[in-house]
Coordinates of C-alpha atoms in Angstrom, one line a residue:
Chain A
X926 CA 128.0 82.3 133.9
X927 CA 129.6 84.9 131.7
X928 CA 129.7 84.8 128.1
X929 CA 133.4 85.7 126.4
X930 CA 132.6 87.1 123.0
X931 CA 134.9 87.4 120.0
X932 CA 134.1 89.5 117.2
X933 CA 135.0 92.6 115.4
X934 CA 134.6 96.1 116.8
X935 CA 134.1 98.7 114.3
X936 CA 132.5 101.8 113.2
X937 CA 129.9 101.6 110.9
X938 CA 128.6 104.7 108.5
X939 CA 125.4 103.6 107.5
X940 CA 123.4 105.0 104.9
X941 CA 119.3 104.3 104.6
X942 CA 116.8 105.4 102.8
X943 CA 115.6 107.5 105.3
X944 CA 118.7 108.8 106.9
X945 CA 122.6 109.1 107.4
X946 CA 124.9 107.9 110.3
X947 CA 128.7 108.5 110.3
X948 CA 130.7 106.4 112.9
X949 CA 128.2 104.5 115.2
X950 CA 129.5 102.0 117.6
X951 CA 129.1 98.6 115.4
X952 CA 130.9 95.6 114.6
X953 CA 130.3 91.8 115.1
X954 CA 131.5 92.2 118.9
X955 CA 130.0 95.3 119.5
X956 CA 126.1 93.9 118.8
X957 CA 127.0 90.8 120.3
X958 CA 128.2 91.6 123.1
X959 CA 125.4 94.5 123.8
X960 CA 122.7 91.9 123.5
X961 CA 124.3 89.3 125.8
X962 CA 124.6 91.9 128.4
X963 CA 120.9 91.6 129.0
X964 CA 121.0 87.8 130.8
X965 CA 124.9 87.7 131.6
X966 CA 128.0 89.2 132.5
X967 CA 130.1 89.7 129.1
X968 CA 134.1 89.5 128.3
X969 CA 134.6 91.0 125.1
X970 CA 137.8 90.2 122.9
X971 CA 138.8 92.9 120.3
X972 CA 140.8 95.5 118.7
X973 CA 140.1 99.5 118.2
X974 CA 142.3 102.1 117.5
X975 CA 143.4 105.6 119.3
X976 CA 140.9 107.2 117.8
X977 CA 138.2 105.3 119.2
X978 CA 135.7 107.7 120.6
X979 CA 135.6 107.5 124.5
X980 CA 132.1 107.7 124.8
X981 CA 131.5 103.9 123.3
X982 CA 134.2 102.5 126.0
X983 CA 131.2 104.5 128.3
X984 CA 129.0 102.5 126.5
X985 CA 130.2 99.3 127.3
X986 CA 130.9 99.9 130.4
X987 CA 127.2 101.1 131.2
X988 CA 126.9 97.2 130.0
X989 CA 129.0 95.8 132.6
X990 CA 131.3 94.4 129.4
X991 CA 134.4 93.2 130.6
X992 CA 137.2 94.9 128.6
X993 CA 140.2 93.6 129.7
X994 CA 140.8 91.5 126.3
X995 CA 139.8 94.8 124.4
X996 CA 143.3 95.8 122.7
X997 CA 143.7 99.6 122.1
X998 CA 146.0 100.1 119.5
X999 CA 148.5 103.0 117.7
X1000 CA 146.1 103.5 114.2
X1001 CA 142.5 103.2 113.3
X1002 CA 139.2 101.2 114.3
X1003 CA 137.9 99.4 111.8
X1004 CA 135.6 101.3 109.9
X1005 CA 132.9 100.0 107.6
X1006 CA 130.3 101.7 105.5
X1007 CA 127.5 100.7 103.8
X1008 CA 124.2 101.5 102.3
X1009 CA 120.3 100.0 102.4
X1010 CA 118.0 99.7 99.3
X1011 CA 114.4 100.7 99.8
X1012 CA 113.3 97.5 101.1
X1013 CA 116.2 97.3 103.7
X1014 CA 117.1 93.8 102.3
X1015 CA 119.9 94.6 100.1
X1016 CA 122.6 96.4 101.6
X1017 CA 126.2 96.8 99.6
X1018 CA 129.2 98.0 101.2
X1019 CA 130.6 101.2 100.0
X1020 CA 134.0 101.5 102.1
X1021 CA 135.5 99.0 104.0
X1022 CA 139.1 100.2 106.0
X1023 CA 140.6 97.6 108.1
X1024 CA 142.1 99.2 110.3
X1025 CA 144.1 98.0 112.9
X1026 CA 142.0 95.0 112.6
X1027 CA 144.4 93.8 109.9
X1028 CA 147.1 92.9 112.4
X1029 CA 144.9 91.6 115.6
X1030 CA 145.5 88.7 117.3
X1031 CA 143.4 88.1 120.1
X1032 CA 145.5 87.8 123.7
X1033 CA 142.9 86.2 126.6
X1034 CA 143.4 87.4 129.4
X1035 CA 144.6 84.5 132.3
X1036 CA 140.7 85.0 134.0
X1037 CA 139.2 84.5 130.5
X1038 CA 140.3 80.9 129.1
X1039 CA 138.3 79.7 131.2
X1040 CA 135.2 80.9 130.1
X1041 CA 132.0 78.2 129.7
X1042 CA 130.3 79.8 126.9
X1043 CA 131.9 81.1 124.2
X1044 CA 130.5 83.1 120.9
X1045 CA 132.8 83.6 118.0
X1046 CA 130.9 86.2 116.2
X1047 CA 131.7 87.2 112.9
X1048 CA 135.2 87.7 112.4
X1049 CA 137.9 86.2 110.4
X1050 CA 137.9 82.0 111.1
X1051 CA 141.7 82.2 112.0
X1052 CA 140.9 84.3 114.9
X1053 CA 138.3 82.6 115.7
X1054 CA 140.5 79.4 116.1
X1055 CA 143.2 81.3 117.7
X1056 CA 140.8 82.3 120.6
X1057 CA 139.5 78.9 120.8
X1058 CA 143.5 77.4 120.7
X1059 CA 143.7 79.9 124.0
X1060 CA 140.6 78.4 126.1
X1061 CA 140.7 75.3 128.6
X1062 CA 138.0 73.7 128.2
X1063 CA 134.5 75.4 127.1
X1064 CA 131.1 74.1 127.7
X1065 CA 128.9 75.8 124.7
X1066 CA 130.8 77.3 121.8
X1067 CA 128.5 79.0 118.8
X1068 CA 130.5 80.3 116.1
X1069 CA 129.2 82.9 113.3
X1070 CA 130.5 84.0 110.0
X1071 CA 129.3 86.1 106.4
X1072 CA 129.9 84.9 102.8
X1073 CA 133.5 86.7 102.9
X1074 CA 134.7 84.4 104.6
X1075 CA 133.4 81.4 102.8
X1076 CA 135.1 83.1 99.8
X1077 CA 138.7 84.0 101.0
X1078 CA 138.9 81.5 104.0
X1079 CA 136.9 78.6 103.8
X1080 CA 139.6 76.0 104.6
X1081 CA 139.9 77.8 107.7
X1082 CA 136.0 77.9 108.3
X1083 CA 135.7 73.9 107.4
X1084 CA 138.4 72.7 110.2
X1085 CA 136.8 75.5 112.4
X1086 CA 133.2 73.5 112.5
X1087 CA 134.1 70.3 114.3
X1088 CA 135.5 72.5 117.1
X1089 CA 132.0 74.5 117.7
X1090 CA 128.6 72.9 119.1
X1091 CA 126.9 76.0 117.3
X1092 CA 127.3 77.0 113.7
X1093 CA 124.6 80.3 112.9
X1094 CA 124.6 81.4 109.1
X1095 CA 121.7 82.9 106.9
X1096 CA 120.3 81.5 104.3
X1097 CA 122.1 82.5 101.4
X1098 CA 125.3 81.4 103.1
X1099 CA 123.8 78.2 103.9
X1100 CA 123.1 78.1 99.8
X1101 CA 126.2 79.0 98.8
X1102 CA 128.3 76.6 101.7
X1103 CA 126.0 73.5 100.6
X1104 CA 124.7 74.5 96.8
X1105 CA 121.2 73.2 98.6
X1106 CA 118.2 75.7 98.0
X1107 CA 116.1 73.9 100.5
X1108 CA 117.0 74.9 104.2
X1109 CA 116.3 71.5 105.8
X1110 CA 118.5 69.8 103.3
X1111 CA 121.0 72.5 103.9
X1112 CA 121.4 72.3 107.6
X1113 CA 122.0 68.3 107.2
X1114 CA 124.6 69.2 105.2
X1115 CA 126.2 71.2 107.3
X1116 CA 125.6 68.6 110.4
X1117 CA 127.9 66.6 108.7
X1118 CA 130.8 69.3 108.9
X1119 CA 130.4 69.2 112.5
X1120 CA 128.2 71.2 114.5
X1121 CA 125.5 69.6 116.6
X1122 CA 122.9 72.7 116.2
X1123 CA 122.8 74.3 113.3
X1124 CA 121.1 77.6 112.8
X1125 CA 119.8 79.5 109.8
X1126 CA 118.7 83.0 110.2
X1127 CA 115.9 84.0 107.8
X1128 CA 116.0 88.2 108.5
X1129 CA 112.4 89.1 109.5
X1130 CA 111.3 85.3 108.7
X1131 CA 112.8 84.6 111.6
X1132 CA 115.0 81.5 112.3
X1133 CA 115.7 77.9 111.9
X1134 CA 117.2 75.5 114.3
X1135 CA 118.2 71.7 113.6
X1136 CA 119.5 70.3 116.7
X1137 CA 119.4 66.9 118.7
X1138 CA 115.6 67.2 119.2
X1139 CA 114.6 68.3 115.9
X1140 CA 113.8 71.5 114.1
X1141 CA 112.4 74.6 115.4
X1142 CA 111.2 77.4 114.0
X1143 CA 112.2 80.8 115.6
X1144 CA 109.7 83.5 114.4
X1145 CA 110.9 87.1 114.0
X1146 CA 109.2 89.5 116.0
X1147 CA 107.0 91.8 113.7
X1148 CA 108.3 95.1 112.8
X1149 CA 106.3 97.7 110.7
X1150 CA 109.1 99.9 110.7
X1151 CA 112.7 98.9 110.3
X1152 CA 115.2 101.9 110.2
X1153 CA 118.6 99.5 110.2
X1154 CA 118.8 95.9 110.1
X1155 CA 122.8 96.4 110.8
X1156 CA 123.9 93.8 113.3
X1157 CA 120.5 92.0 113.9
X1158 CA 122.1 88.8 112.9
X1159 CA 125.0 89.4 115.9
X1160 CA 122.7 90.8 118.4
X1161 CA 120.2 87.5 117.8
X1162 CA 123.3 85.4 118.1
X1163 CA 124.9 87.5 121.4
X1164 CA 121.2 87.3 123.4
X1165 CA 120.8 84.1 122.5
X1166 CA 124.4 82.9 123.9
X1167 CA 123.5 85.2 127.2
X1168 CA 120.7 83.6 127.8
X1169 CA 122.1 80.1 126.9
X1170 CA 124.9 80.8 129.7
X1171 CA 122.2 81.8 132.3
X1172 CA 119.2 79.5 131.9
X1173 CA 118.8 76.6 134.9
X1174 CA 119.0 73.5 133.4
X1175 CA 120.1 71.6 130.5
X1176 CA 121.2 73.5 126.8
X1177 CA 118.6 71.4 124.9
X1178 CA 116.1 72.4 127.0
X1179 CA 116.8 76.2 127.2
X1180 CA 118.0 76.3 123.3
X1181 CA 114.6 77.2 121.6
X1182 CA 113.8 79.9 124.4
X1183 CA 117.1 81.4 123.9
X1184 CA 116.8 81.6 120.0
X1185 CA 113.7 83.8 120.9
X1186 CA 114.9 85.9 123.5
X1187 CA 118.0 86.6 120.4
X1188 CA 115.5 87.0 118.4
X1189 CA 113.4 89.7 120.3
X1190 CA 116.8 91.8 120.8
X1191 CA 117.7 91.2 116.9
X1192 CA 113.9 93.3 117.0
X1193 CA 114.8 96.2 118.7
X1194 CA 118.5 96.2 117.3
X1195 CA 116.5 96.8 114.1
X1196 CA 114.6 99.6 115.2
X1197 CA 117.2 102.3 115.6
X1198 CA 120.5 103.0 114.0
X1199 CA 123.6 100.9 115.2
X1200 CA 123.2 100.0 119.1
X1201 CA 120.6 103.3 119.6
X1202 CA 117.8 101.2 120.3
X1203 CA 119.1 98.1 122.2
X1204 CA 121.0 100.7 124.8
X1205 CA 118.1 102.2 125.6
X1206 CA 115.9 98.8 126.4
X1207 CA 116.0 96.9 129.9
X1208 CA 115.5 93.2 130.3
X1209 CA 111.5 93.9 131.4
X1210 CA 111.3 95.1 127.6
X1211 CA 112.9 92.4 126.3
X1212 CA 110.9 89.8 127.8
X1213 CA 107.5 91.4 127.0
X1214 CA 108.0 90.9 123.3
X1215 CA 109.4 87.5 124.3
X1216 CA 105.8 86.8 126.1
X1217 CA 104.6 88.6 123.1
X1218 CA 105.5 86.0 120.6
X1219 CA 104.4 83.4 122.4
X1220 CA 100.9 84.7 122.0
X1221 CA 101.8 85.5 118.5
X1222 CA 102.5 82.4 117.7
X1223 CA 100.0 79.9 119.6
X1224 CA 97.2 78.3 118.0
Chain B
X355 CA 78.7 73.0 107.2
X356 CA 79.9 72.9 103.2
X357 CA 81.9 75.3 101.8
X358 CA 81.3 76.5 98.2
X359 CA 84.1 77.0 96.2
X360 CA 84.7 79.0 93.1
X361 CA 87.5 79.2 91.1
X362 CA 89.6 77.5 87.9
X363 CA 89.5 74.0 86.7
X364 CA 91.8 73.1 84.7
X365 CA 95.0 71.3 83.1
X366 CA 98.5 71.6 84.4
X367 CA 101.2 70.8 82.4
X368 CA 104.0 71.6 84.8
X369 CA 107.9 71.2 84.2
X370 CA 110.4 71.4 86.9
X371 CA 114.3 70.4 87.0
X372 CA 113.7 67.0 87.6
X373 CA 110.4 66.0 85.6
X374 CA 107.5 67.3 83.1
X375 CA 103.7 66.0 83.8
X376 CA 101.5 67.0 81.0
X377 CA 97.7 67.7 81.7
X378 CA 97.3 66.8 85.3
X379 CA 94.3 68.2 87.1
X380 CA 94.7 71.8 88.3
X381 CA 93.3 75.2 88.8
X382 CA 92.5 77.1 92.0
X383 CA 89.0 75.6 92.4
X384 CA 90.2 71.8 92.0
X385 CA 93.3 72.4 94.9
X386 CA 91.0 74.2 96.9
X387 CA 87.9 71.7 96.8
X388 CA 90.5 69.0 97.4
X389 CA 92.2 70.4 100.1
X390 CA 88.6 71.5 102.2
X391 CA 87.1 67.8 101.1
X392 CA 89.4 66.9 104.2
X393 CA 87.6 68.7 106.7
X394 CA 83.8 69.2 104.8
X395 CA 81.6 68.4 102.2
X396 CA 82.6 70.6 98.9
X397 CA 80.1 72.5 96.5
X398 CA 83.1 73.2 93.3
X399 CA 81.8 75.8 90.7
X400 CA 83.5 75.7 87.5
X401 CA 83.5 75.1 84.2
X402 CA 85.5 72.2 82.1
X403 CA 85.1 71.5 78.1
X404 CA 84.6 68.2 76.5
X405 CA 87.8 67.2 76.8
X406 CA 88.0 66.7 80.6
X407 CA 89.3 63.3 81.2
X408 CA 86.3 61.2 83.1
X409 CA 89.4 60.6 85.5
X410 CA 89.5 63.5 87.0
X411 CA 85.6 63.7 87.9
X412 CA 86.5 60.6 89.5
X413 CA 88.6 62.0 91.5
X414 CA 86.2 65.0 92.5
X415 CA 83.6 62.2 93.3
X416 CA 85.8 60.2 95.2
X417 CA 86.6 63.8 97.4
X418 CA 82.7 63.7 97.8
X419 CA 82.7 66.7 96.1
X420 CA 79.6 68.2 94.9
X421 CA 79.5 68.7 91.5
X422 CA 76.4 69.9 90.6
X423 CA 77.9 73.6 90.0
X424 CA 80.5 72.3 87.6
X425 CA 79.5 72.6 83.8
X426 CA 81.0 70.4 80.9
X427 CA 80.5 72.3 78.2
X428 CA 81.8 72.4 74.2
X429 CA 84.9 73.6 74.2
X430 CA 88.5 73.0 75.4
X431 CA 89.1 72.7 79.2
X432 CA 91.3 75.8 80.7
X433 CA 95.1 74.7 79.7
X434 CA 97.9 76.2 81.6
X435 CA 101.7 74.8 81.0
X436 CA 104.4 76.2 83.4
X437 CA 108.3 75.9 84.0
X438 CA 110.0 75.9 87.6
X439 CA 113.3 77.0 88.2
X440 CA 116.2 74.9 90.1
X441 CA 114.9 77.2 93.4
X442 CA 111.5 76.2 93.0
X443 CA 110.8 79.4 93.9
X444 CA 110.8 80.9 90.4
X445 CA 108.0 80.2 87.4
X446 CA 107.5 81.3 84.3
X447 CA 104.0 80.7 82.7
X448 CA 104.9 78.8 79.1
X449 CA 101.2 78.6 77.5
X450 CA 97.7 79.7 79.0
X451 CA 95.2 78.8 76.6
X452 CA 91.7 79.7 78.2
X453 CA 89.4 78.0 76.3
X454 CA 86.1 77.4 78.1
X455 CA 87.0 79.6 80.7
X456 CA 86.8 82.8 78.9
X457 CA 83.2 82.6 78.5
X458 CA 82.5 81.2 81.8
X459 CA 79.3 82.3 83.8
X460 CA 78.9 80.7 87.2
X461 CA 75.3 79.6 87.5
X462 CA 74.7 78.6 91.3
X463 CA 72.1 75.5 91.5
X464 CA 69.1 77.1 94.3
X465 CA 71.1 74.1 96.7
X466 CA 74.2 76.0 96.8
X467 CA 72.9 79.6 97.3
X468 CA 73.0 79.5 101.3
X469 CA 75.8 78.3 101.7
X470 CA 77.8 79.7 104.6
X471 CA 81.1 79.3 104.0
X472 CA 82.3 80.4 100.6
X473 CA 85.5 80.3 99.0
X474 CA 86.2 82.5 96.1
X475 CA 89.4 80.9 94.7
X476 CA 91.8 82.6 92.1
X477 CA 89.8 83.4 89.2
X478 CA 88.5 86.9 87.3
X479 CA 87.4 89.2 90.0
X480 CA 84.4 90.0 88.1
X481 CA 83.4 86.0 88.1
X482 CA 83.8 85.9 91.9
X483 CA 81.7 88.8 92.2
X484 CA 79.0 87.2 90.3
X485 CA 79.3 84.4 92.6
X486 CA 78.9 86.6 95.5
X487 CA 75.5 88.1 93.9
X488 CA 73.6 85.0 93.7
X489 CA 74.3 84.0 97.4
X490 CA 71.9 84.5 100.0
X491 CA 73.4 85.7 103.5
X492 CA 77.1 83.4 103.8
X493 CA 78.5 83.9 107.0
X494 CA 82.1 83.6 106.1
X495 CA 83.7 84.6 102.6
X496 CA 87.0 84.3 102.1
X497 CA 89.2 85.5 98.7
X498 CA 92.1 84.4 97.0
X499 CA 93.9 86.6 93.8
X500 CA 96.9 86.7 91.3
X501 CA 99.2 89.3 90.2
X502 CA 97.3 89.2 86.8
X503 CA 94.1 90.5 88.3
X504 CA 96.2 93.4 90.0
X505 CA 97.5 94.0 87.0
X506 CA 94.4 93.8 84.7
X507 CA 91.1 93.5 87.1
X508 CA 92.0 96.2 90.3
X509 CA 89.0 97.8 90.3
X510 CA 87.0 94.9 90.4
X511 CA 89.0 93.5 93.5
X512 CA 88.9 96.5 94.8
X513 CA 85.4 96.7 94.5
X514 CA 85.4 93.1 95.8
X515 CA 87.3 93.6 98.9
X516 CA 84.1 95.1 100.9
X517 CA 82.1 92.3 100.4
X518 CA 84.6 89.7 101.6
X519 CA 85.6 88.8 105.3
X520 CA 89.4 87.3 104.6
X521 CA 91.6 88.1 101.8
X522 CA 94.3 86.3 101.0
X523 CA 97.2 87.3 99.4
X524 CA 100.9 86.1 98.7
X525 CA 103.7 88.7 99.9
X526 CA 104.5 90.1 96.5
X527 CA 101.2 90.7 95.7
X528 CA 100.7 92.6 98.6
X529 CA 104.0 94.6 98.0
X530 CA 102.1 95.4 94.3
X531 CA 99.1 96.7 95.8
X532 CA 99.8 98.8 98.3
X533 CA 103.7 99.6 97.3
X534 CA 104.6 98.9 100.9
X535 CA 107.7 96.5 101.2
X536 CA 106.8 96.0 105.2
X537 CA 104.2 92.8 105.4
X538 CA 103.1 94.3 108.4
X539 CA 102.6 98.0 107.1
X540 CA 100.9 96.3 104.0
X541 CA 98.4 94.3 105.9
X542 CA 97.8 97.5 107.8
X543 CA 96.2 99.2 103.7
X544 CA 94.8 96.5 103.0
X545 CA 92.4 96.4 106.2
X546 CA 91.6 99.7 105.3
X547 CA 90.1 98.0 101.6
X548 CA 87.5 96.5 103.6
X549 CA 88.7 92.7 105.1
X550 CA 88.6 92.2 108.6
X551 CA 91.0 89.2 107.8
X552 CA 93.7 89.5 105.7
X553 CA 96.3 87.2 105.7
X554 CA 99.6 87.1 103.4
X555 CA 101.4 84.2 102.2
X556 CA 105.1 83.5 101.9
X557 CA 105.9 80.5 101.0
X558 CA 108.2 78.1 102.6
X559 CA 108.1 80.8 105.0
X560 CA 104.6 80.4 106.0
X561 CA 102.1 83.3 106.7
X562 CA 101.0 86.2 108.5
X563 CA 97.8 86.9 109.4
X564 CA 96.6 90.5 110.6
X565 CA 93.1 90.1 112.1
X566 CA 90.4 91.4 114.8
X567 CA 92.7 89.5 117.7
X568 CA 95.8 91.0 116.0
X569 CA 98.7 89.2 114.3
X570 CA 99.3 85.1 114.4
X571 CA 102.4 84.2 112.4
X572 CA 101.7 81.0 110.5
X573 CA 104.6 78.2 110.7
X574 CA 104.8 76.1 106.9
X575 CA 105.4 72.5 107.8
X576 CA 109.5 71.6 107.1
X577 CA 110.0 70.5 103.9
X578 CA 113.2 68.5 102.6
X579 CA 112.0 67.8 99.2
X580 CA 109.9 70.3 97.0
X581 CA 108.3 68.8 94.2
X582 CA 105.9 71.1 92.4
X583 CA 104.3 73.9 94.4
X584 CA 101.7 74.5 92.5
X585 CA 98.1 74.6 94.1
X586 CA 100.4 75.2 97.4
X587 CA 98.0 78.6 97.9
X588 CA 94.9 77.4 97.0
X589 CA 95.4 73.9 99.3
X590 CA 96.3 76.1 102.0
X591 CA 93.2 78.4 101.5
X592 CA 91.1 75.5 100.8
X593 CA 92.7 73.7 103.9
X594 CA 91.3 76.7 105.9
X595 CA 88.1 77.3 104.6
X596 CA 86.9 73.4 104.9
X597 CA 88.8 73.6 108.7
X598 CA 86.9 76.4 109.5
X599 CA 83.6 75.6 108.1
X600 CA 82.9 72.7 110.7
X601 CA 85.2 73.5 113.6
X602 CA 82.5 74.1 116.8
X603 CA 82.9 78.0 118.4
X604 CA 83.3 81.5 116.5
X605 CA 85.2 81.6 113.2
X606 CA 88.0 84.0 115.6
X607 CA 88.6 81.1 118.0
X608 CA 89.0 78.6 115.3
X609 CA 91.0 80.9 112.5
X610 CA 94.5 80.1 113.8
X611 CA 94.3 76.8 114.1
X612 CA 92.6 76.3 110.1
X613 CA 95.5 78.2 109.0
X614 CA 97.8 75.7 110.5
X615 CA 95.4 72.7 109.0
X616 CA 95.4 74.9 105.6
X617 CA 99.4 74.9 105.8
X618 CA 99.5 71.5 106.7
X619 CA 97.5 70.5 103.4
X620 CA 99.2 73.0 101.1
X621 CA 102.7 70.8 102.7
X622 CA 101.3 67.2 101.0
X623 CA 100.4 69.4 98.0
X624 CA 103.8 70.4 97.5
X625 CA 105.0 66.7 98.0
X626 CA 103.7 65.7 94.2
X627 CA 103.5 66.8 91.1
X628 CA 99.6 68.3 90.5
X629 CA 97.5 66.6 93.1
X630 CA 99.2 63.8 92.8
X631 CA 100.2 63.5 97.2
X632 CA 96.9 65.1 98.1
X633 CA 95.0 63.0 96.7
X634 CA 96.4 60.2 98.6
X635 CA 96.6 61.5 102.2
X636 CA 93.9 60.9 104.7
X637 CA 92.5 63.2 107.2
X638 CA 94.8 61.5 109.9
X639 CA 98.3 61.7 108.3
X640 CA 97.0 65.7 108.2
X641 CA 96.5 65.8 111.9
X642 CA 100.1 64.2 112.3
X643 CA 101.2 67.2 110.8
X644 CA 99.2 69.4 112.8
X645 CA 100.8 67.9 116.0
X646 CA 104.0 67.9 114.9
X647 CA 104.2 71.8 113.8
X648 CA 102.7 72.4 117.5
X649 CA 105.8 70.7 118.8
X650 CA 108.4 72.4 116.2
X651 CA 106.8 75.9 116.9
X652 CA 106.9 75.4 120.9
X653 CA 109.2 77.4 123.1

């Protein structure tokens, strides 16, 4: 089954430590959407503008991602820019222009609404509601978000959470949604605001789940060299949903397998700039790591 | 087999948001001991002064610890009062008065000497190499530090770090020694100071260990209530060492699974103030834990 995927599509100028990189292909969407491609076929919903360069259309296309619900528009693609500390785990954004994301409102296309799984990756809750108000009758919805919207929209977040079966946030969102520092007393928290699985990612200390059956905890596949961490959190979230769509069987049986294979693409997402990494990997890579941490974490 | 266990015995006074417990039993040597007492008999080495409540040699005796290796001698007893922050995560040391401990000379009794499994717990590097001198041939030696000896001791670890099979460190530590912010870099260093085991700690995270098989990532049991975290380190390298010391096959076949006992233990530690939980577990409610981390870490 496909996976329809909401979500920003940007470009991101991202500064490291190490190196420079004007314009990549980035954005909620973009990462999302890459990563499901691996296990399923993907319809993305978004917004560029004209001078969106051809070669990332290429790029999505090379991923089989459906863009008949991508809206290209008179002005420009969202363009975000940002810089890493030393340790890669405090970034701060250093220019943020909207875009012609200011004025998108996401328009599925007749063959999309009726779409089984859907990820609303990071992007404003009202959008995310309008795309839901547009679909018959999903099986899996996950929904995603960042602490800008728990500042300027989180009215629109809270009546957004009984609508999803998924809710993914990291852990200082989780903090600053509940005021809990623990993470288990957190996600019951958030349980109560709707969502019956409840994921919080934990960078490279992996991920935890609190579902119907329980907690799991997702490890991170080990890295001794991260060059950009940039969309890790939507690439875990978009090859976990592909997988999710694809798996035989029930969700709660596939869901902790899924949250690794996310978390193995989060692993190479991390080990180039933007999507240069994860476009140059093929499933066979992705599930060696994923055979990998199974070894990695038996005992 | 026994372990022998060096390190601090001493008084907590600990203060946290929600309570303040004045002279409880603590140090790195009475966690540990406790902790390993689980799995195997316990040689402690220490030193307490005159003040040492007769309660708290009780409670070593009723651990079936051996405490022929602990002096009483004039003096105060090692005093250390500390505050937590609302996070837990935060501590700031409010008093250290050393007393006893700053002249403190281990003396091994000629039972103790051949012990194979030996634990040298936080405590001056120079101590724990004097330890190590008096011992015959121990199969297994395992090390535990602090930032203080980083900061004040190196060269003694350093010079310590050959003679020891596992050293165990917690991730911030690790980042202060070898100035590498990637735990998996870091381990990479500090193999290269001598320990074929090296394994760092990271709280409610868990661990990481980095050893002859490669690396095992270390689940901590889920926690909804932290109560005082002190000793968590030295119960989970107890934990370990006292697993390891009587589990049947190599020390490699065995070391994943003593983590996961070590982690377990370091859990109930974390549950009371002191050892107030630990003390009140029983091997079984440990193996509960054991079995349930299996099933939350299974994918």
């Amino acid at each position: 089954m496909s996976v329809l995927i909401v979500g920003t599509t940007a470009l991101d100028s991202i500064k490291t430590p190490k190196a420079e990189n004007p314009r990549l292909l980035g954005g909620s969407a973009s990462h999302a959407a890459v990563a499901a491609s691996f296990f399923s076929p993907v319809k993305l919903i978004g917004v560029v503008g004209e001078d969106f360069p051809k070669k990332y259309i290429e790029l999505y296309r090379r991923h089989k991602i459906d863009l008949s619900g991508l809206q290209i528009v008179p002005g420009k693609t969202f363009h975000w820019s940002g810089e890493y500390e030393v340790n890669m785990n405090n970034r701060r954004t250093l220019l943020t222009e909207l875009g012609v994301i200011e004025t998108f409102t996401p328009h599925l296309p007749e063959t999309h609404k009726t779409a089984q799984f859907v990820l609303l990756a990071n992007i404003a809750p009202a959008l995310q509601h309008h795309v839901l108000d547009q679909m018959a009758r999903p099986k899996f919805v996950a929904v995603d978000t960042m602490d800008l919207w728990l500042n300027i929209a989180l009215e629109d977040l809270l009546r957004l959470l009984p609508r999803v079966d998924c809710f993914v946030l990291n852990d200082s969102e989780a903090h600053q949604l509940t005021k809990e520092d623990n993470i288990f007393a957190a996600m019951k928290k958030i349980h109560k605001l709707g969502p019956k699985y409840v994921i919080i990612k934990k960078g490279s200390h992996g991920s935890i789940l609190s579902g119907p059956s329980g907690h799991f905890i997702c490890p991170a596949y080990p890295l001794q060299d991260v060059c950009d961490p940039t969309g890790a959190g939507d690439s875990f979230v978009g090859g976990m949903m592909g997988y999710l769509s694809t798996a035989r069987g029930s969700i709660e049986k596939n869901f902790r397998r899924a949250m690794v294979y996310g978390s193995v693409v989060a692993s190479f997402c991390c080990e180039g700039f933007g999507l240069n990494r994860t476009t140059k990997i093929k499933r066979a890579d992705i599930d060696k790591r994923v055979r990998e941490l199974e070894k990695l974490t038996k005992f």
